[in-house]
Short mmCIF file of C-alpha atoms in Angstrom, two decimals:
data_model
loop_
_atom_site.label_atom_id
_atom_site.label_comp_id
_atom_site.label_asym_id
_atom_site.label_seq_id
_atom_site.Cartn_x
_atom_site.Cartn_y
_atom_site.Cartn_z
CA MET A 1 41.57 -32.17 -104.44
CA THR A 2 41.28 -33.29 -108.05
CA ILE A 3 44.28 -34.19 -110.21
CA VAL A 4 44.08 -30.79 -111.97
CA GLN A 5 44.05 -29.00 -108.62
CA TRP A 6 47.05 -31.01 -107.49
CA ILE A 7 48.98 -30.11 -110.65
CA ILE A 8 48.26 -26.43 -110.05
CA PHE A 9 49.25 -26.77 -106.39
CA PHE A 10 52.49 -28.55 -107.40
CA LEU A 11 53.40 -25.82 -109.90
CA VAL A 12 52.73 -23.09 -107.33
CA ILE A 13 55.09 -24.85 -104.88
CA GLN A 14 57.76 -25.00 -107.62
CA ALA A 15 57.37 -21.27 -108.25
CA ILE A 16 57.66 -20.54 -104.51
CA HIS A 17 60.80 -22.66 -104.31
CA GLY A 18 62.37 -21.05 -107.37
CA LEU A 19 61.69 -17.48 -106.22
CA GLY A 20 63.15 -18.21 -102.81
CA THR A 21 66.33 -20.00 -103.85
CA TRP A 22 67.49 -18.92 -107.34
CA LYS A 23 70.24 -16.62 -106.01
CA LEU A 24 71.50 -19.44 -103.80
CA TYR A 25 71.63 -21.74 -106.82
CA VAL A 26 73.81 -19.15 -108.60
CA LYS A 27 76.13 -18.76 -105.59
CA ALA A 28 76.55 -22.55 -105.61
CA GLY A 29 77.73 -22.41 -109.24
CA ARG A 30 74.44 -23.41 -110.85
CA GLN A 31 72.10 -21.55 -113.21
CA ALA A 32 69.17 -19.50 -111.89
CA TRP A 33 66.66 -21.26 -114.15
CA GLU A 34 67.52 -24.61 -112.56
CA ALA A 35 65.68 -23.53 -109.40
CA PHE A 36 62.35 -23.41 -111.30
CA ILE A 37 62.29 -26.74 -113.19
CA PRO A 38 60.05 -29.26 -111.34
CA VAL A 39 61.83 -32.35 -109.98
CA TYR A 40 65.08 -31.36 -111.69
CA ASN A 41 65.43 -28.48 -109.23
CA ALA A 42 65.25 -30.97 -106.35
CA VAL A 43 67.97 -33.17 -107.89
CA VAL A 44 70.21 -30.12 -108.29
CA LEU A 45 69.44 -28.99 -104.74
CA MET A 46 70.55 -32.39 -103.42
CA LYS A 47 73.92 -31.80 -105.13
CA ILE A 48 74.14 -28.32 -103.61
CA ILE A 49 73.49 -29.55 -100.06
CA ASN A 50 75.72 -32.59 -100.70
CA ARG A 51 73.01 -35.17 -100.11
CA PRO A 52 72.19 -38.28 -102.23
CA TRP A 53 69.94 -37.82 -105.26
CA TRP A 54 67.39 -40.34 -103.97
CA TRP A 55 66.36 -37.88 -101.27
CA THR A 56 64.38 -36.34 -104.12
CA ILE A 57 62.12 -39.39 -104.14
CA LEU A 58 61.42 -38.99 -100.43
CA LEU A 59 60.19 -35.45 -101.07
CA PHE A 60 57.31 -36.90 -103.09
CA VAL A 61 56.30 -39.68 -100.69
CA PRO A 62 53.22 -38.55 -98.69
CA ILE A 63 53.74 -38.29 -94.91
CA VAL A 64 57.48 -38.96 -95.34
CA ASN A 65 57.82 -35.62 -97.13
CA LEU A 66 56.47 -33.84 -94.04
CA ILE A 67 59.69 -34.92 -92.31
CA MET A 68 61.97 -34.42 -95.29
CA PHE A 69 60.94 -30.85 -96.16
CA PRO A 70 62.15 -29.33 -92.85
CA VAL A 71 65.34 -31.40 -93.10
CA VAL A 72 66.06 -30.07 -96.61
CA TRP A 73 65.22 -26.49 -95.58
CA VAL A 74 67.71 -26.64 -92.70
CA GLU A 75 70.35 -28.34 -94.86
CA THR A 76 69.93 -25.57 -97.45
CA VAL A 77 70.64 -22.67 -95.06
CA ARG A 78 73.51 -24.60 -93.48
CA SER A 79 75.07 -25.02 -96.93
CA PHE A 80 75.37 -21.24 -96.96
CA GLY A 81 76.93 -20.87 -93.51
CA LYS A 82 73.80 -20.47 -91.36
CA HIS A 83 74.49 -23.02 -88.61
CA SER A 84 73.20 -21.36 -85.45
CA LYS A 85 70.25 -22.65 -83.43
CA ALA A 86 68.41 -19.43 -84.24
CA ASP A 87 68.85 -20.07 -87.97
CA THR A 88 67.56 -23.63 -87.58
CA TRP A 89 64.48 -22.63 -85.59
CA LEU A 90 63.68 -19.68 -87.86
CA THR A 91 63.85 -21.98 -90.88
CA ILE A 92 61.48 -24.53 -89.34
CA LEU A 93 59.03 -22.11 -87.70
CA THR A 94 58.65 -20.04 -90.89
CA LEU A 95 57.99 -23.23 -92.92
CA GLY A 96 61.12 -22.59 -94.95
CA PHE A 97 60.40 -18.98 -95.80
CA TYR A 98 63.47 -17.91 -93.81
CA ILE A 99 65.34 -19.06 -96.93
CA TYR A 100 63.84 -16.02 -98.72
CA TYR A 101 65.59 -13.78 -96.19
CA VAL A 102 68.88 -15.62 -96.71
CA ASN A 103 68.40 -15.52 -100.49
CA TYR A 104 67.63 -11.79 -100.84
CA ALA A 105 68.83 -9.96 -97.71
CA LEU A 106 72.07 -11.65 -96.68
CA ASP A 107 75.42 -11.75 -98.41
CA VAL A 108 76.19 -15.45 -97.90
CA SER A 109 78.76 -17.72 -99.49
CA TYR A 110 78.34 -21.32 -100.53
CA VAL A 111 80.17 -23.81 -98.29
CA GLU A 112 81.22 -26.39 -100.85
CA ASP A 113 82.95 -28.91 -98.60
CA ARG A 114 80.56 -28.63 -95.66
CA SER A 115 80.87 -31.42 -93.08
CA LEU A 116 77.71 -33.53 -92.88
CA THR A 117 78.52 -34.82 -89.40
CA PRO A 118 76.24 -33.31 -86.73
CA ARG A 119 78.16 -30.87 -84.52
CA THR A 120 76.62 -32.08 -81.26
CA GLU A 121 75.60 -35.38 -79.73
CA ALA A 122 71.99 -34.14 -79.61
CA GLY A 123 72.16 -33.40 -83.32
CA GLU A 124 73.39 -36.95 -83.93
CA TRP A 125 70.42 -38.34 -82.00
CA VAL A 126 67.91 -36.14 -83.81
CA SER A 127 69.33 -37.15 -87.19
CA SER A 128 69.18 -40.85 -86.34
CA ILE A 129 65.62 -40.64 -85.00
CA LEU A 130 64.36 -38.69 -88.02
CA PHE A 131 65.63 -41.21 -90.52
CA ALA A 132 64.48 -44.16 -88.41
CA VAL A 133 60.99 -42.62 -88.53
CA VAL A 134 61.29 -42.10 -92.29
CA ALA A 135 62.30 -45.73 -92.88
CA ALA A 136 59.59 -47.07 -90.55
CA THR A 137 56.93 -44.88 -92.20
CA ILE A 138 57.84 -46.18 -95.66
CA VAL A 139 57.69 -49.80 -94.49
CA HIS A 140 54.43 -49.18 -92.58
CA THR A 141 52.75 -47.43 -95.54
CA TYR A 142 53.89 -49.50 -98.49
CA PHE A 143 55.06 -52.92 -97.28
CA ILE A 144 54.07 -54.32 -93.86
CA GLN A 145 51.77 -52.87 -91.19
CA PRO A 146 51.43 -54.20 -87.63
CA PHE A 147 47.87 -54.90 -86.56
CA THR A 148 46.28 -56.15 -83.33
CA ILE A 149 43.15 -58.30 -83.09
CA PRO A 150 40.94 -56.33 -80.66
CA THR A 151 37.67 -58.32 -80.85
CA SER A 152 36.53 -61.92 -81.11
CA SER A 153 34.76 -61.66 -84.48
CA LEU A 154 37.26 -64.16 -85.98
CA GLU A 155 37.85 -66.03 -82.71
CA LYS A 156 39.38 -69.50 -82.98
CA THR A 157 40.82 -68.47 -86.35
CA LEU A 158 42.47 -65.27 -85.14
CA LEU A 159 42.44 -64.72 -81.39
CA VAL A 160 41.98 -61.61 -79.30
CA GLY A 161 45.54 -60.53 -78.48
CA ASP A 162 47.09 -61.77 -81.73
CA PHE A 163 49.60 -59.31 -83.17
CA LEU A 164 49.72 -59.55 -86.94
CA PHE A 165 51.89 -58.44 -89.80
CA VAL A 166 49.59 -57.25 -92.59
CA SER A 167 51.08 -57.31 -96.08
CA LYS A 168 50.36 -54.31 -98.30
CA LEU A 169 52.11 -56.04 -101.22
CA HIS A 170 49.63 -58.88 -101.83
CA TYR A 171 46.72 -56.72 -103.00
CA GLY A 172 48.84 -53.68 -103.84
CA ALA A 173 49.68 -50.84 -101.46
CA ARG A 174 47.55 -47.71 -101.56
CA THR A 175 49.29 -44.37 -101.72
CA PRO A 176 48.08 -42.32 -98.75
CA LYS A 177 45.00 -40.22 -99.39
CA THR A 178 45.81 -38.10 -96.35
CA THR A 179 48.86 -35.91 -96.97
CA VAL A 180 49.22 -34.23 -93.58
CA SER A 181 49.28 -36.71 -90.72
CA PHE A 182 51.25 -37.68 -87.62
CA PRO A 183 53.61 -40.51 -88.73
CA MET A 184 52.78 -44.15 -87.95
CA VAL A 185 49.57 -43.56 -86.02
CA HIS A 186 46.02 -44.01 -87.25
CA ASP A 187 43.27 -41.44 -86.72
CA THR A 188 44.11 -40.34 -83.17
CA ILE A 189 47.38 -39.28 -81.51
CA PRO A 190 47.95 -41.67 -78.58
CA PHE A 191 47.54 -40.19 -75.08
CA ALA A 192 46.69 -36.76 -76.52
CA GLY A 193 43.33 -38.04 -77.79
CA ILE A 194 43.23 -35.57 -80.69
CA LYS A 195 42.84 -36.08 -84.41
CA SER A 196 46.13 -37.12 -86.03
CA TYR A 197 45.50 -35.69 -89.49
CA THR A 198 43.98 -32.89 -91.53
CA ASN A 199 41.21 -33.48 -94.06
CA TRP A 200 42.87 -31.15 -96.59
CA PRO A 201 44.66 -31.50 -98.90
CA GLN A 202 43.94 -35.07 -100.00
CA LEU A 203 45.42 -37.08 -102.83
CA PRO A 204 43.26 -38.97 -105.36
CA TYR A 205 42.91 -42.70 -104.72
CA PHE A 206 45.68 -44.80 -106.27
CA ARG A 207 46.74 -48.40 -105.64
CA LEU A 208 50.04 -49.95 -106.71
CA LEU A 209 49.97 -53.30 -108.50
CA GLY A 210 49.72 -56.36 -106.25
CA PHE A 211 50.45 -59.99 -107.03
CA GLU A 212 47.13 -61.38 -105.75
CA THR A 213 43.45 -60.57 -106.04
CA ILE A 214 41.09 -61.01 -103.11
CA GLU A 215 39.60 -64.48 -103.21
CA ARG A 216 36.62 -65.94 -101.40
CA ASN A 217 37.56 -66.97 -97.82
CA ASP A 218 40.58 -64.64 -97.68
CA ILE A 219 41.01 -62.85 -94.36
CA VAL A 220 41.35 -59.16 -95.17
CA VAL A 221 42.13 -55.96 -93.24
CA PHE A 222 40.09 -53.00 -94.50
CA ASN A 223 38.89 -49.57 -93.47
CA TRP A 224 35.40 -49.67 -91.97
CA PRO A 225 33.31 -48.06 -94.75
CA VAL A 226 30.73 -46.33 -92.55
CA ASP A 227 33.18 -44.93 -89.99
CA THR A 228 32.46 -41.30 -89.12
CA VAL A 229 33.88 -41.08 -85.59
CA PRO A 230 37.38 -40.89 -84.09
CA TYR A 231 38.77 -44.29 -83.11
CA PHE A 232 38.90 -43.54 -79.39
CA ARG A 233 35.35 -42.17 -79.44
CA TYR A 234 33.80 -45.16 -81.14
CA ARG A 235 30.05 -44.72 -81.39
CA GLY A 236 30.31 -41.34 -79.68
CA LYS A 237 28.17 -38.33 -80.51
CA GLU A 238 30.81 -36.50 -82.52
CA THR A 239 30.72 -37.41 -86.22
CA PHE A 240 32.54 -36.05 -89.26
CA LYS A 241 33.73 -37.12 -92.66
CA LYS A 242 36.91 -39.21 -92.46
CA PRO A 243 39.34 -39.92 -95.33
CA ILE A 244 39.39 -43.56 -96.44
CA ASP A 245 42.83 -44.27 -94.99
CA LYS A 246 41.89 -42.84 -91.59
CA LYS A 247 38.74 -44.89 -91.09
CA SER A 248 39.01 -47.58 -88.40
CA ASN A 249 40.78 -50.81 -89.39
CA TYR A 250 38.65 -53.96 -89.38
CA VAL A 251 39.60 -57.57 -90.10
CA LYS A 252 37.04 -60.07 -91.43
CA ARG A 253 36.73 -63.01 -93.80
CA THR A 254 35.73 -62.38 -97.40
CA VAL A 255 32.62 -64.50 -97.92
CA GLY A 256 31.39 -62.76 -101.08
CA VAL A 257 33.49 -61.49 -103.98
CA PRO A 258 32.44 -59.26 -106.92
CA GLY A 259 29.70 -60.85 -109.01
CA ASP A 260 28.53 -63.28 -106.32
CA SER A 261 24.92 -63.74 -105.26
CA LEU A 262 24.99 -64.31 -101.51
CA LYS A 263 22.38 -65.50 -99.07
CA ILE A 264 22.35 -66.87 -95.53
CA VAL A 265 19.93 -69.65 -94.63
CA ASP A 266 19.68 -70.73 -90.98
CA GLY A 267 23.17 -69.38 -90.33
CA LYS A 268 24.83 -71.06 -93.33
CA ILE A 269 26.25 -69.01 -96.20
CA TYR A 270 25.34 -69.83 -99.80
CA ILE A 271 27.09 -68.41 -102.87
CA ASP A 272 25.14 -68.72 -106.12
CA ASN A 273 22.93 -71.26 -104.29
CA GLU A 274 25.93 -73.44 -103.35
CA PRO A 275 27.10 -73.80 -99.71
CA LEU A 276 30.25 -71.80 -98.97
CA GLN A 277 33.15 -74.18 -98.36
CA LEU A 278 35.27 -72.79 -95.54
CA PRO A 279 38.98 -73.65 -95.13
CA ASP A 280 40.13 -76.03 -92.39
CA ARG A 281 41.32 -73.24 -90.12
CA ALA A 282 37.96 -71.44 -90.14
CA LYS A 283 36.04 -72.21 -86.94
CA PRO A 284 32.50 -70.80 -87.23
CA GLN A 285 30.86 -70.09 -83.89
CA TYR A 286 27.23 -69.54 -82.93
CA SER A 287 25.30 -68.63 -79.79
CA TYR A 288 23.60 -71.35 -77.73
CA ILE A 289 21.10 -71.75 -74.91
CA VAL A 290 22.42 -74.26 -72.41
CA GLU A 291 20.11 -75.79 -69.83
CA GLY A 292 22.04 -76.72 -66.70
CA LYS A 293 21.45 -79.23 -63.93
CA GLY A 294 21.64 -76.71 -61.13
CA LYS A 295 25.34 -76.67 -60.24
CA GLY A 296 26.43 -73.76 -62.44
CA PHE A 297 29.60 -73.42 -64.51
CA SER A 298 33.12 -72.37 -63.64
CA LEU A 299 34.30 -69.76 -66.14
CA GLN A 300 37.88 -70.82 -65.58
CA ASN A 301 36.97 -74.44 -66.35
CA LEU A 302 35.05 -73.39 -69.47
CA TYR A 303 38.13 -71.54 -70.69
CA GLN A 304 40.80 -74.06 -69.77
CA THR A 305 38.92 -77.28 -70.63
CA TYR A 306 36.58 -76.30 -73.45
CA ASP A 307 38.29 -73.19 -74.86
CA ILE A 308 35.12 -71.13 -74.37
CA THR A 309 36.30 -67.52 -74.30
CA ASP A 310 33.25 -65.36 -75.09
CA PRO A 311 30.81 -64.19 -72.36
CA VAL A 312 28.42 -66.53 -70.57
CA GLY A 313 25.35 -65.27 -68.72
CA TRP A 314 21.84 -66.07 -67.64
CA TYR A 315 19.18 -66.59 -70.31
CA ASN A 316 16.39 -67.69 -67.98
CA GLN A 317 17.50 -68.11 -64.39
CA ALA A 318 14.22 -69.72 -63.29
CA LYS A 319 14.70 -72.49 -65.87
CA LYS A 320 18.47 -72.75 -65.20
CA GLN A 321 19.15 -71.67 -68.79
CA TYR A 322 22.42 -69.99 -69.70
CA TYR A 323 23.33 -67.87 -72.72
CA PHE A 324 26.63 -68.88 -74.31
CA THR A 325 27.69 -66.13 -76.72
CA SER A 326 29.89 -68.34 -78.90
CA LEU A 327 30.70 -72.02 -79.26
CA SER A 328 32.63 -73.64 -82.10
CA GLU A 329 31.63 -77.08 -83.39
CA GLU A 330 34.68 -78.60 -81.70
CA ALA A 331 33.88 -76.99 -78.34
CA LEU A 332 30.21 -77.95 -78.70
CA GLU A 333 30.96 -81.65 -79.15
CA ARG A 334 33.12 -81.74 -76.02
CA PHE A 335 30.84 -79.49 -73.97
CA LYS A 336 27.84 -81.76 -74.53
CA ASN A 337 29.49 -84.22 -72.14
CA HIS A 338 29.88 -81.68 -69.35
CA PRO A 339 28.31 -83.18 -66.19
CA ASN A 340 26.16 -80.09 -65.62
CA VAL A 341 24.72 -79.88 -69.16
CA ALA A 342 21.15 -81.08 -69.58
CA SER A 343 20.61 -79.78 -73.13
CA ILE A 344 22.11 -77.42 -75.70
CA GLU A 345 20.16 -75.57 -78.39
CA ARG A 346 21.66 -73.37 -81.08
CA ILE A 347 20.04 -69.93 -81.35
CA ILE A 348 18.89 -69.34 -84.91
CA ASP A 349 16.79 -66.33 -85.83
CA SER A 350 13.96 -67.76 -87.89
CA THR A 351 12.98 -66.73 -91.41
CA GLY A 352 10.76 -63.67 -91.41
CA LYS A 353 11.92 -62.43 -88.01
CA ALA A 354 13.08 -58.99 -89.11
CA GLU A 355 16.19 -57.46 -87.56
CA VAL A 356 15.96 -53.74 -88.29
CA SER A 357 19.72 -53.19 -87.99
CA THR A 358 20.54 -55.46 -90.95
CA PHE A 359 21.58 -54.01 -94.30
CA PRO A 360 20.13 -52.16 -96.18
CA ASN A 361 18.56 -50.75 -92.98
CA THR A 362 15.24 -49.78 -94.56
CA ASN A 363 12.74 -51.70 -92.39
CA LYS A 364 11.39 -53.13 -95.67
CA THR A 365 13.07 -56.55 -95.50
CA ASP A 366 12.42 -59.43 -93.11
CA TRP A 367 16.12 -60.30 -92.95
CA ASN A 368 18.18 -61.08 -89.86
CA ARG A 369 21.70 -62.28 -89.03
CA ASP A 370 20.83 -65.96 -89.73
CA ASN A 371 18.47 -65.56 -92.68
CA PHE A 372 19.67 -62.86 -95.03
CA GLY A 373 19.50 -62.08 -98.74
CA PRO A 374 19.88 -62.98 -101.51
CA ILE A 375 22.08 -59.98 -102.26
CA TYR A 376 24.25 -59.18 -105.29
CA ILE A 377 27.90 -58.23 -104.69
CA PRO A 378 28.71 -55.41 -107.17
CA GLU A 379 31.45 -55.95 -109.75
CA ALA A 380 33.35 -53.24 -111.62
CA GLY A 381 31.93 -52.73 -115.11
CA LYS A 382 28.68 -54.55 -114.40
CA THR A 383 25.30 -52.81 -114.66
CA VAL A 384 22.31 -53.23 -112.34
CA GLU A 385 18.73 -52.03 -112.58
CA ILE A 386 17.94 -49.01 -110.41
CA ASN A 387 14.42 -48.41 -109.12
CA ARG A 388 12.74 -47.55 -105.83
CA GLU A 389 13.09 -51.17 -104.64
CA THR A 390 16.78 -51.71 -105.53
CA LEU A 391 17.96 -48.19 -104.67
CA PRO A 392 18.59 -48.82 -100.91
CA PHE A 393 21.22 -51.45 -101.81
CA TYR A 394 23.21 -49.13 -104.05
CA LYS A 395 22.51 -45.56 -102.91
CA ARG A 396 25.56 -45.31 -100.64
CA ILE A 397 27.73 -46.85 -103.34
CA ILE A 398 26.68 -44.25 -105.90
CA GLU A 399 26.73 -41.22 -103.60
CA THR A 400 29.69 -41.98 -101.33
CA TYR A 401 31.94 -44.80 -102.48
CA GLU A 402 31.81 -43.83 -106.16
CA GLY A 403 30.82 -40.24 -105.52
CA GLU A 404 32.75 -38.00 -103.20
CA GLU A 405 35.62 -40.47 -102.72
CA MET A 406 36.22 -40.32 -106.50
CA HIS A 407 35.60 -36.57 -106.65
CA LEU A 408 32.19 -36.92 -108.25
CA GLU A 409 29.32 -34.78 -107.01
CA ASN A 410 26.70 -37.52 -106.95
CA LYS A 411 23.32 -36.93 -105.36
CA ILE A 412 20.45 -39.42 -105.47
CA THR A 413 16.87 -38.20 -105.14
CA THR A 414 13.47 -39.70 -105.91
CA LYS A 415 10.39 -38.26 -107.54
CA GLY A 416 7.37 -40.52 -107.44
CA THR A 417 8.52 -43.85 -108.85
CA GLN A 418 11.49 -42.23 -110.57
CA VAL A 419 15.11 -42.27 -109.33
CA LEU A 420 17.22 -39.20 -110.17
CA LEU A 421 21.02 -39.00 -110.24
CA ASN A 422 22.13 -35.37 -110.04
CA GLY A 423 18.68 -34.38 -111.26
CA ASN A 424 18.66 -36.77 -114.24
CA PRO A 425 16.38 -39.84 -114.36
CA ILE A 426 18.20 -43.20 -114.29
CA ASP A 427 17.01 -46.80 -114.52
CA SER A 428 20.44 -48.49 -114.31
CA TYR A 429 23.92 -47.97 -112.94
CA THR A 430 27.37 -49.31 -113.94
CA PHE A 431 29.82 -49.86 -111.08
CA LYS A 432 33.26 -48.24 -111.23
CA GLN A 433 34.99 -50.50 -108.70
CA ASN A 434 34.68 -53.91 -107.07
CA TYR A 435 32.94 -54.62 -103.77
CA TYR A 436 33.18 -57.39 -101.18
CA PHE A 437 31.00 -58.92 -98.47
CA MET A 438 32.91 -59.42 -95.21
CA MET A 439 31.84 -61.48 -92.18
CA GLY A 440 33.34 -62.72 -88.94
CA ASP A 441 33.59 -66.45 -88.21
CA ASN A 442 32.00 -65.66 -84.85
CA ARG A 443 28.60 -65.42 -86.52
CA HIS A 444 26.61 -64.09 -83.57
CA ASN A 445 29.30 -61.79 -82.19
CA SER A 446 30.51 -59.88 -85.21
CA GLU A 447 29.60 -56.49 -86.63
CA ASP A 448 30.05 -57.01 -90.35
CA SER A 449 28.58 -56.61 -93.84
CA ARG A 450 25.26 -58.02 -92.66
CA TYR A 451 24.78 -54.72 -90.84
CA TRP A 452 26.60 -52.04 -92.85
CA GLY A 453 26.86 -53.52 -96.33
CA TYR A 454 29.57 -53.70 -98.95
CA VAL A 455 33.31 -53.05 -98.58
CA PRO A 456 34.64 -51.05 -101.55
CA GLU A 457 37.93 -52.10 -103.11
CA ASN A 458 39.47 -48.72 -102.31
CA HIS A 459 38.95 -49.47 -98.58
CA VAL A 460 41.10 -52.64 -98.66
CA VAL A 461 44.26 -52.26 -96.55
CA GLY A 462 46.02 -55.61 -96.93
CA LYS A 463 46.31 -59.30 -96.16
CA PRO A 464 47.31 -60.68 -92.72
CA VAL A 465 50.21 -63.05 -93.28
CA LEU A 466 51.85 -63.72 -89.91
CA VAL A 467 51.03 -63.83 -86.21
CA TRP A 468 54.31 -62.58 -84.74
CA MET A 469 53.09 -62.33 -81.15
CA SER A 470 50.03 -63.53 -79.23
CA TRP A 471 49.09 -62.38 -75.73
CA ASP A 472 46.36 -64.21 -73.84
CA ALA A 473 44.78 -61.71 -71.45
CA ASN A 474 41.45 -63.38 -70.71
CA GLY A 475 38.93 -60.98 -69.27
CA GLN A 476 38.18 -63.21 -66.28
CA GLY A 477 41.66 -62.66 -64.89
CA PHE A 478 42.75 -66.31 -64.73
CA SER A 479 44.97 -66.17 -67.80
CA ASN A 480 47.66 -63.63 -68.62
CA LYS A 481 50.42 -65.15 -70.69
CA ILE A 482 52.12 -65.46 -74.05
CA ARG A 483 50.65 -68.06 -76.39
CA TRP A 484 54.02 -69.50 -77.39
CA GLU A 485 52.49 -71.99 -79.84
CA ARG A 486 51.10 -69.10 -81.95
CA LEU A 487 54.31 -67.07 -82.28
CA PHE A 488 55.39 -66.71 -85.91
CA THR A 489 52.52 -68.77 -87.32
CA THR A 490 51.08 -68.07 -90.74
CA VAL A 491 47.50 -66.83 -91.00
CA GLY A 492 46.56 -68.73 -94.17
CA GLY A 493 46.90 -72.39 -95.06
CA ASP A 494 45.17 -75.62 -94.04
CA GLY A 495 45.36 -77.66 -90.87
CA LYS A 496 46.52 -76.43 -87.49
CA PRO A 497 48.81 -73.37 -87.42
CA VAL A 498 52.50 -74.29 -87.35
CA SER A 499 54.87 -72.07 -85.37
CA TYR A 500 58.12 -70.96 -87.02
CA PHE A 501 59.34 -69.23 -83.86
CA TYR A 502 62.35 -71.50 -83.36
CA HIS A 503 63.29 -71.13 -87.02
CA PHE A 504 63.23 -67.37 -86.49
CA LEU A 505 65.47 -67.66 -83.40
CA ILE A 506 67.98 -69.84 -85.29
CA ILE A 507 68.15 -67.33 -88.16
CA LEU A 508 68.55 -64.50 -85.64
CA VAL A 509 71.45 -66.29 -83.91
CA ILE A 510 73.14 -66.92 -87.29
CA ILE A 511 72.81 -63.24 -88.27
CA PHE A 512 74.21 -62.01 -84.95
CA GLY A 513 76.98 -64.61 -85.13
CA ILE A 514 78.05 -63.53 -88.63
CA ASN A 515 77.92 -59.87 -87.59
CA PHE A 516 80.02 -60.56 -84.44
CA PHE A 517 82.81 -62.42 -86.28
CA TRP A 518 82.79 -59.89 -89.14
CA LYS A 519 83.36 -57.02 -86.69
CA LYS A 520 85.99 -59.05 -84.83
CA ASN A 521 87.95 -59.72 -88.04
CA LYS A 522 87.62 -56.10 -89.08
CA ASN A 523 89.07 -54.92 -85.76
CA LYS A 524 92.00 -57.36 -86.14
CA GLU A 525 92.77 -55.95 -89.61
CA LYS A 526 92.85 -52.45 -88.14
#
């Protein structure tokens, strides 16, 4: 929905509210016209139902308002003496339209000094749970979101089994695009396996101000731009258009920022022809062919002694050659001295060896995962030349990222050597938002921008700031434990991660201690 459509929709809702409640407003000692004034009518209603004024704000917070509307409907009928279970269920099941019946058909009186304490223990529980969900949804949407590392694309920097807190504040929180969704889940309801949201209505994209911009080498959580499948049916046959905020969450390192010219030469990243300088904590990994001496390798020993966690298999059994999916430089130096290693050779896809799955997926480049580009990273306000050769790099940007997601009906076609935008010839295009190039540190075991292209700014979720829990569940079955040294470690910074777990425990003990003695003194005073 466009902004104009949302304004119309908002005014219609106000009219529906006013027509269904104006008599109740009068019975509560207010004026009939007050039921029709947008926002003001909600503030007045909070006074009528004896609830705090700031509940009005919650009525305009997407997702949270789905919980608050039924609460306010029920509170409204109860303020006029309708307390029975039947009244409550009729109010909820009719989506609030039962209030029309109360307003026009019943002779009710306003209960001015109504008790706000739930009449039953079950009611107390329901009330507590509802507002716990409201508070958690606000924190999850606008401040901090939990996130789990599911794959090894950033292995040795972030580990499989790391549980992160992702800050929405650093880059600015997005207001939800999806307005009707199951609270605090992503695109699928757990266990039920069904879609957790509706595609309509949707809010226009808007991002609150942050206090940082995305910088080169930042680790960023974002929505996978080309996602068209439900999370639990990844790469399944069913496809459909997903809202930005319901696309699958990915975490990668930002290797290219807006305005950069990026290329990869023999596995090394260059920005504007200068080698990319990675931070200390970044541990790039590559695949290797290891020739053995005939005794084989113990997977448990590889894990425990050399910290080799990605799969190992045969490359050429006749030649006693093994395929090691990923080795970091540190692991490589130690592994060279393994008594069963005859030789180690890094796998590098040579220049000119085309990999058809690499961006822009046209079969017209000879690029691969190790030799790629150069490619320009689009910057908001900058203009690029558009022709038949450059079009594949920017077509999806123009049609999708800056088209339908911004409520523009963009359609690119070609006619001979000419490129047409919505039927009109173009030879250039000016970008409306910034874009980023994201890659995993695990260079040969990461699905990233080398394969599906740019990450638009409106797909950015937030910045990982803290590993609060880390569970080592190695697939070989010989490790299943908490990584205590990683608990409460920061994601950014230089050098080895430092755990603040004991600091957290000390603070927790202090808080509980203060709370205990405060309650004890309060009981003595009573």
